[in-house]
PDB file of C-alpha atoms in Angstrom:
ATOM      1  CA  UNK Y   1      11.725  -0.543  12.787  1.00 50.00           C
ATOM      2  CA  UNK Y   2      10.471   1.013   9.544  1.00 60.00           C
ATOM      3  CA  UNK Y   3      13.136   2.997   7.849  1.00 79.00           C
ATOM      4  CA  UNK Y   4      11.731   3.076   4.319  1.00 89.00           C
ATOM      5  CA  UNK Y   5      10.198   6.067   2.621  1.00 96.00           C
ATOM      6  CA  UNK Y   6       7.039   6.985   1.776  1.00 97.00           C
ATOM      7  CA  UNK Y   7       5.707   8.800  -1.202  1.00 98.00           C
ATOM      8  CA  UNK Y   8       1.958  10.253  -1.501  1.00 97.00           C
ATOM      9  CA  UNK Y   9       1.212  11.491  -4.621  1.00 94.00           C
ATOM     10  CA  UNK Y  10      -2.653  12.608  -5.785  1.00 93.00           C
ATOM     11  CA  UNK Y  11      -4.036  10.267  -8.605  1.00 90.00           C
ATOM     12  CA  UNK Y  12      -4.596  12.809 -11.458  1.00 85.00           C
ATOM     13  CA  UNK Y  13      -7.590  13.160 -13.375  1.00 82.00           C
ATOM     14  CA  UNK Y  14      -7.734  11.820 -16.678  1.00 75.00           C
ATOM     15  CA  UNK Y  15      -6.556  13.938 -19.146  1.00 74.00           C
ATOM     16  CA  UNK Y  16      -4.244  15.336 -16.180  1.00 79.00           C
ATOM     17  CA  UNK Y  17      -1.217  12.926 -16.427  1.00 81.00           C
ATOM     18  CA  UNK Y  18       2.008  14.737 -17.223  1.00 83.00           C
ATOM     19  CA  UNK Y  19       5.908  14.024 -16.852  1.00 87.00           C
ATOM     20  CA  UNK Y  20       5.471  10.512 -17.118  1.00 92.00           C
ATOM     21  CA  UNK Y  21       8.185   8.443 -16.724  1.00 94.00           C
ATOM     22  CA  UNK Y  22       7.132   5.111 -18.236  1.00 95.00           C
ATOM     23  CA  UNK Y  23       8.374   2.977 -20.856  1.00 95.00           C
ATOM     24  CA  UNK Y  24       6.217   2.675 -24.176  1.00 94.00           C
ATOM     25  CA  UNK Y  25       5.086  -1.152 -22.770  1.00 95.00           C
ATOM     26  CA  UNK Y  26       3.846   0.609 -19.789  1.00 96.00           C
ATOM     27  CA  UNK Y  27       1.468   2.920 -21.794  1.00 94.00           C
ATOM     28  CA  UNK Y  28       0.326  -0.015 -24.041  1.00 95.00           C
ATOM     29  CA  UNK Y  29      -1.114  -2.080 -21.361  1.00 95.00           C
ATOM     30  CA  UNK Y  30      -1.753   1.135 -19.429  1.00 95.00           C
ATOM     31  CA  UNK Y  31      -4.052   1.694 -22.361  1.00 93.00           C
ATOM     32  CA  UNK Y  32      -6.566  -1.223 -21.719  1.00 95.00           C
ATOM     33  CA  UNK Y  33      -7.583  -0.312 -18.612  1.00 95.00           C
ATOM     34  CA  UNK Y  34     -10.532   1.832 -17.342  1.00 94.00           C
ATOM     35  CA  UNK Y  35      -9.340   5.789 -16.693  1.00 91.00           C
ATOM     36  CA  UNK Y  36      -8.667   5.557 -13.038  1.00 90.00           C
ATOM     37  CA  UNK Y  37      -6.871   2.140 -13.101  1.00 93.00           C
ATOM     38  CA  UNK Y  38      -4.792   3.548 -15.704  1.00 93.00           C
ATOM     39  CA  UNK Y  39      -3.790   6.851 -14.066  1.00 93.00           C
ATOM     40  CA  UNK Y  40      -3.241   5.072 -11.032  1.00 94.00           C
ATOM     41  CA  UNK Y  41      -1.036   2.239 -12.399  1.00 95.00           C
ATOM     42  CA  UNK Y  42       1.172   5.235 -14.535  1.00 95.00           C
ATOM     43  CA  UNK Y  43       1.901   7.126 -11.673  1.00 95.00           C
ATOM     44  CA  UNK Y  44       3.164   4.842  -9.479  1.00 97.00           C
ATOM     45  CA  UNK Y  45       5.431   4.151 -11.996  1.00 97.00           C
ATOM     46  CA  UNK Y  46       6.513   7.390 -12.825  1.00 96.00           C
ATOM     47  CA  UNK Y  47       6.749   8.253  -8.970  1.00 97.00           C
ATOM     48  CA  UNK Y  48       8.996   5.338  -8.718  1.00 97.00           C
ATOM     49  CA  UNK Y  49      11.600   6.402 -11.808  1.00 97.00           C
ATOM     50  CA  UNK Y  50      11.543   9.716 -10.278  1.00 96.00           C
ATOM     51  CA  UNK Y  51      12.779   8.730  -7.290  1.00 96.00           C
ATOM     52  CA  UNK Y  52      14.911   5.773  -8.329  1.00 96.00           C
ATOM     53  CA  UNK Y  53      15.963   7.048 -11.895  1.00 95.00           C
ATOM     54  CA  UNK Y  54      14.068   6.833 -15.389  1.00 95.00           C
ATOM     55  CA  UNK Y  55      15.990   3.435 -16.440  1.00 94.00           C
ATOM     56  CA  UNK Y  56      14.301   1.646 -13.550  1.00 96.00           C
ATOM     57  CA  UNK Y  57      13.082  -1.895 -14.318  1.00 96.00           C
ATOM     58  CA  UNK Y  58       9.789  -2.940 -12.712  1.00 97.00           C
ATOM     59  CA  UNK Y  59       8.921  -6.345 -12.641  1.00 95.00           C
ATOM     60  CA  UNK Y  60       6.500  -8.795 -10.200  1.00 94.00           C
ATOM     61  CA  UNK Y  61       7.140 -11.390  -7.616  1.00 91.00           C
ATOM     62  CA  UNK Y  62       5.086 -15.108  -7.887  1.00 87.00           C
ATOM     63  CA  UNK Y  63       2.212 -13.257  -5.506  1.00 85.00           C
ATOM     64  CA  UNK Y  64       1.863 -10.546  -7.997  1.00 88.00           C
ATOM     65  CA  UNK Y  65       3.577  -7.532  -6.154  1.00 92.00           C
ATOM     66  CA  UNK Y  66       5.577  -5.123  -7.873  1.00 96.00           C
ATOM     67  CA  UNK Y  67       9.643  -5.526  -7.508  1.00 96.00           C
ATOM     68  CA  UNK Y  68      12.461  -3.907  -8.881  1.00 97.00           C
ATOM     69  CA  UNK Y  69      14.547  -5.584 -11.045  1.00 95.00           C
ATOM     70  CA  UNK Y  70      18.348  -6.257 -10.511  1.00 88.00           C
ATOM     71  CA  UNK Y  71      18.147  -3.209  -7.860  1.00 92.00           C
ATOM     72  CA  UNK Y  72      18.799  -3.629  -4.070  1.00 92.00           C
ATOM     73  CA  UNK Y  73      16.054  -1.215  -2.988  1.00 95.00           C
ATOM     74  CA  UNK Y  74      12.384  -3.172  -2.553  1.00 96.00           C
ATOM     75  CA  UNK Y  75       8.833  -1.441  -3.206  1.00 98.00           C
ATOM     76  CA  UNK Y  76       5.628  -1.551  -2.020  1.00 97.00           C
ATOM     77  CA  UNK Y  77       2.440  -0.362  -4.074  1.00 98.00           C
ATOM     78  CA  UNK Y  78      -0.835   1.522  -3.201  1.00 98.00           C
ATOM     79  CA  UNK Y  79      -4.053   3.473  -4.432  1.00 95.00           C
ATOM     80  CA  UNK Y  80      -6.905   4.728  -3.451  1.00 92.00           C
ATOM     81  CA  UNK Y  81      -9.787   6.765  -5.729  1.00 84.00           C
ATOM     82  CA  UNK Y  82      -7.458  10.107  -3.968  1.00 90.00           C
ATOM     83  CA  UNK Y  83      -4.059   8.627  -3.782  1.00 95.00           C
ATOM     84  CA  UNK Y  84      -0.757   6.647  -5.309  1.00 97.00           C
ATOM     85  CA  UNK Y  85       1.024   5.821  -2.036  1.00 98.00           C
ATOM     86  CA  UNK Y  86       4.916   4.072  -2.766  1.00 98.00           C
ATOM     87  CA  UNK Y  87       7.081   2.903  -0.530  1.00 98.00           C
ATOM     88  CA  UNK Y  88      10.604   2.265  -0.610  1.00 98.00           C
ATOM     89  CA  UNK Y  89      13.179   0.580   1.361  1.00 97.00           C
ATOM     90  CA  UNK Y  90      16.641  -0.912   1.292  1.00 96.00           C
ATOM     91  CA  UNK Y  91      14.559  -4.321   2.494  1.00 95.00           C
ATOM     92  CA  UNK Y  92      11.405  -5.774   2.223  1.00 94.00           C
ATOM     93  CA  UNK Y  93       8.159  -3.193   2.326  1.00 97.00           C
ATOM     94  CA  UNK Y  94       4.103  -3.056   1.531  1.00 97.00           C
ATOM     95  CA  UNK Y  95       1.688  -0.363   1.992  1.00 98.00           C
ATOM     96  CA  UNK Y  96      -1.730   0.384   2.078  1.00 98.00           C
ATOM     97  CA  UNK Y  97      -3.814   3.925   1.614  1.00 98.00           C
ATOM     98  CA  UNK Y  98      -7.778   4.297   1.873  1.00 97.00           C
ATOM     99  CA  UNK Y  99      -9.910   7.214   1.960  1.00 95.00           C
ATOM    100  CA  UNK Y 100     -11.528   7.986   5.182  1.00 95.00           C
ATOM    101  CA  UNK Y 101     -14.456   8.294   3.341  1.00 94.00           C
ATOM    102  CA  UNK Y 102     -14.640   4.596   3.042  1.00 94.00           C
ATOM    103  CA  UNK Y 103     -17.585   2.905   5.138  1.00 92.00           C
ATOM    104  CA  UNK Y 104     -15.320   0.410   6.527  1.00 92.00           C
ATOM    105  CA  UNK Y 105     -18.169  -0.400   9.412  1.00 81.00           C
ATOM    106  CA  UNK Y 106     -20.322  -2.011   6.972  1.00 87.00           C
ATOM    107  CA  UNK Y 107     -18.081  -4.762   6.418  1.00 93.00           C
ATOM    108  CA  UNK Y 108     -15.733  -4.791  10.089  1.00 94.00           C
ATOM    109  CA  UNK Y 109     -17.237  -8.581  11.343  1.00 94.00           C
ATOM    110  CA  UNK Y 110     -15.523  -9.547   7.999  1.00 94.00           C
ATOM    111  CA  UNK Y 111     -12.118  -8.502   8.493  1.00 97.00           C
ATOM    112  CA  UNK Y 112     -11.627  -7.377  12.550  1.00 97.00           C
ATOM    113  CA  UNK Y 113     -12.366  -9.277  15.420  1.00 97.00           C
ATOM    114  CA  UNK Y 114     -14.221  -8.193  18.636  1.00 97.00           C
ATOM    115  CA  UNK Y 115     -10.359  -8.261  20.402  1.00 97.00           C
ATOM    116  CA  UNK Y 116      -9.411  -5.686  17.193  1.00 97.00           C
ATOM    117  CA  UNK Y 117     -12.320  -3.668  17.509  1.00 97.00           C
ATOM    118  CA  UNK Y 118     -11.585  -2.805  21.307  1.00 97.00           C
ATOM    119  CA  UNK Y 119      -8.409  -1.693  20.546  1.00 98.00           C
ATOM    120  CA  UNK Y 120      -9.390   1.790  20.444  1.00 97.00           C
ATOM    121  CA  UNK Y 121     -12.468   4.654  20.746  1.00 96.00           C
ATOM    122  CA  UNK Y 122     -11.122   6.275  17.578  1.00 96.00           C
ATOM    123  CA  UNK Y 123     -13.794   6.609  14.420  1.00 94.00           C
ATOM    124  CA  UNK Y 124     -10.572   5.951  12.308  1.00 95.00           C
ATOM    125  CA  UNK Y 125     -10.143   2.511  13.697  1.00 97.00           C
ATOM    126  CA  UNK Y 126     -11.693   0.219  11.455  1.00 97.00           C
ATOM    127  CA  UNK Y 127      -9.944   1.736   8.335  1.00 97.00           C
ATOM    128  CA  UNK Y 128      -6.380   1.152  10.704  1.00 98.00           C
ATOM    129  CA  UNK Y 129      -7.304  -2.329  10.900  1.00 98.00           C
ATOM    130  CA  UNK Y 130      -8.020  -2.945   7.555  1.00 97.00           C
ATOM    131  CA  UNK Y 131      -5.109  -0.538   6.020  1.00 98.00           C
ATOM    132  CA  UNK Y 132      -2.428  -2.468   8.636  1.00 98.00           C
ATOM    133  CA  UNK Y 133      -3.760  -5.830   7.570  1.00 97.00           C
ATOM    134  CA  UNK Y 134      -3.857  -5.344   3.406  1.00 96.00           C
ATOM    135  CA  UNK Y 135      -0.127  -3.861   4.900  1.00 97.00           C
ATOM    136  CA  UNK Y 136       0.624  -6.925   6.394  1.00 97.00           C
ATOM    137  CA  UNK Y 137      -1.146  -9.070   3.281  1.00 95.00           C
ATOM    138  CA  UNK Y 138       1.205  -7.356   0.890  1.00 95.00           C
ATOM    139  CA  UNK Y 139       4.197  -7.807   3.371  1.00 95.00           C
ATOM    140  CA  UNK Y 140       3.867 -11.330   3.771  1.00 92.00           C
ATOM    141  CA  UNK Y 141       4.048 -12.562   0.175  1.00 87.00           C
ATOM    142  CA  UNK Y 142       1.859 -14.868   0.672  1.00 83.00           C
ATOM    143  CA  UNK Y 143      -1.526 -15.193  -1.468  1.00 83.00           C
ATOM    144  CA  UNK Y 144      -4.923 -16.501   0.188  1.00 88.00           C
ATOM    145  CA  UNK Y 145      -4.071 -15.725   4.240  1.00 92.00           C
ATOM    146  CA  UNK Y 146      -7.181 -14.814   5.813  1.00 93.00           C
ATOM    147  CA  UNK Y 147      -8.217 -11.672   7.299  1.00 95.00           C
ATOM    148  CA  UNK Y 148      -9.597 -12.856  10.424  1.00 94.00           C
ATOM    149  CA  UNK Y 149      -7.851 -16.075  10.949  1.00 94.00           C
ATOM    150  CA  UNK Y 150      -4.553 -15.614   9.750  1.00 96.00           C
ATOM    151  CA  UNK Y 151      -3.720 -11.606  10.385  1.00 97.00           C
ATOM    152  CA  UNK Y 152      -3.989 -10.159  13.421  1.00 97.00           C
ATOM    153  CA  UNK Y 153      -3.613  -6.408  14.918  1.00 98.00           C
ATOM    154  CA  UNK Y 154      -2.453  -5.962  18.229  1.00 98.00           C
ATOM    155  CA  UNK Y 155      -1.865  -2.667  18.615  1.00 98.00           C
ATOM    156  CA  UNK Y 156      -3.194   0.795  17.151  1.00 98.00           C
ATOM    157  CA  UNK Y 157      -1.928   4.106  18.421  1.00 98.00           C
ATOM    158  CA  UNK Y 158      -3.202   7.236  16.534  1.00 97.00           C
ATOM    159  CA  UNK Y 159      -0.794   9.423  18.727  1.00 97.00           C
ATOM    160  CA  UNK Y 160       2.174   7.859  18.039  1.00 97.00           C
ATOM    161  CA  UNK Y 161       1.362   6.727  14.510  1.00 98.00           C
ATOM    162  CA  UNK Y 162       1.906   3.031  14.648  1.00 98.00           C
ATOM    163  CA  UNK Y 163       0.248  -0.269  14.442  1.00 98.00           C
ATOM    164  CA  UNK Y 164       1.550  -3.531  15.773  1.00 98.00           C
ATOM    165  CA  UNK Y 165       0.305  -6.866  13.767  1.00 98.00           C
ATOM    166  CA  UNK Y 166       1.946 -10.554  12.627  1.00 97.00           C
ATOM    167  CA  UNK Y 167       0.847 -12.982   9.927  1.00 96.00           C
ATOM    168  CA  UNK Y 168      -0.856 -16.440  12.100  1.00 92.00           C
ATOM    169  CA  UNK Y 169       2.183 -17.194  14.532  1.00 87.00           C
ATOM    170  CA  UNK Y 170       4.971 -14.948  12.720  1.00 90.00           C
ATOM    171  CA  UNK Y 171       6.818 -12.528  14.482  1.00 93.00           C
ATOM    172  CA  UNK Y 172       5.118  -9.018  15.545  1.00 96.00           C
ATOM    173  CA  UNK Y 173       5.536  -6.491  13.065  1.00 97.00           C
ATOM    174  CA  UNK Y 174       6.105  -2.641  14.026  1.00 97.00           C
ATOM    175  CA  UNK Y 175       4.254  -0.366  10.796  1.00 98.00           C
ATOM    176  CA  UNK Y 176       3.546   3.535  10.928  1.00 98.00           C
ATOM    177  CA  UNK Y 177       0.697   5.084   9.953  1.00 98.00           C
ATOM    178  CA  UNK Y 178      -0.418   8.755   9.461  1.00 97.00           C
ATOM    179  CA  UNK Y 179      -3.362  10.744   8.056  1.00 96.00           C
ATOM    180  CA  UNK Y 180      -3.045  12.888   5.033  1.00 94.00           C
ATOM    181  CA  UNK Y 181      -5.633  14.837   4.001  1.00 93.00           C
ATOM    182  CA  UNK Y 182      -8.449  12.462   4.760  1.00 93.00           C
ATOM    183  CA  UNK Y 183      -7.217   9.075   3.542  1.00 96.00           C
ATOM    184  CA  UNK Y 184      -4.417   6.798   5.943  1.00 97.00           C
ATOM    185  CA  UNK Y 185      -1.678   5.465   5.064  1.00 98.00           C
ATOM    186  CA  UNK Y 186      -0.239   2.177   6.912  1.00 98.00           C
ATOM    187  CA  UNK Y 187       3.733   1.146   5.419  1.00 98.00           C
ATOM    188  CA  UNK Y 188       6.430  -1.066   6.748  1.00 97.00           C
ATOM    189  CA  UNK Y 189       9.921  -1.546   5.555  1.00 94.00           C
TER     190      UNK Y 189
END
């Protein structure tokens, strides 16, 4: 069951970043990074405080993913060159977003097996795989599974808008996934 909430926001353009909410550490390290990484990392951020309140505390986990600090809600993190995608949920969450543009093909014998690949006709298919397994990634808190050996899709259905998956022998796990605007977007929480 995935009860959490999504929020897609456009990266702006450099020069384009407005109503930030972001503390003044935030813009200092924001400041060392190329244009895009930096517009991307200071609008999640801000999309967060503006949904959570501008005296949220953002911190990260051992595995590097973002958390919120001495709050109950959980967050999960994404971007793409088009998109900041957030997610947020009274319990744990991830997320993944990738352009459609993306020439996932070229590198599918990497990251989806032959059983993944027949999961469905659909052009959009190896981008579902690979968005519901950096999902999964992200979810599990774990650093250095495998894509092929220790993630695994089960299920893709573009109709109803969900993905099933687990992480090696793990429980299945139920995410949703939709289209916007020619990037998807795979959460759970």
């Amino acid at each position: 069951m995935c009860d959490a909430r999504l929020i897609l926001e456009p990266v702006p353009a450099d020069g384009e970043l407005r109503n930030l909410i972001v503390t003044d550490g935030e813009r200092l390290r924001a400041g060392g990074f190329a244009p895009r990484r930096r517009n991307e990392y200071l609008m999640w951020r801000t999309v967060v405080r503006r949904e959570l309140g501008a005296d949220v505390e953002i911190g990260y986990d051992s595995a590097g993913a973002p958390v919120l600090e001495n709050r109950n809600e959980h967050i999960g993190v994404s971007h793409s060159a088009d998109y900041v995608a957030v997610v947020i949920s009274p319990r744990r969450c991830a997320v993944d977003v990738e352009s459609l543009s993306r020439d996932f093909a070229k590198v599918a014998s990497r990251y989806m097996t032959p059983a993944e690949a027949a999961l469905s006709d659909n052009a959009a298919l190896p981008a579902a795989v690979w968005c519901a397994k950096e999902c999964l990634y992200k979810y599990g808190g774990r650093r250095g599974l495998d894509f092929l050996r220790d993630i695994c899709v089960e299920k893709v259905d573009f109709g109803s808008g969900t993905v099933v998956g687990r992480i090696c022998n793990d429980d299945s796990v139920e995410m949703r996934m939709s289209v916007h605007e020619g990037s998807l977007v795979v959460w759970v929480g």
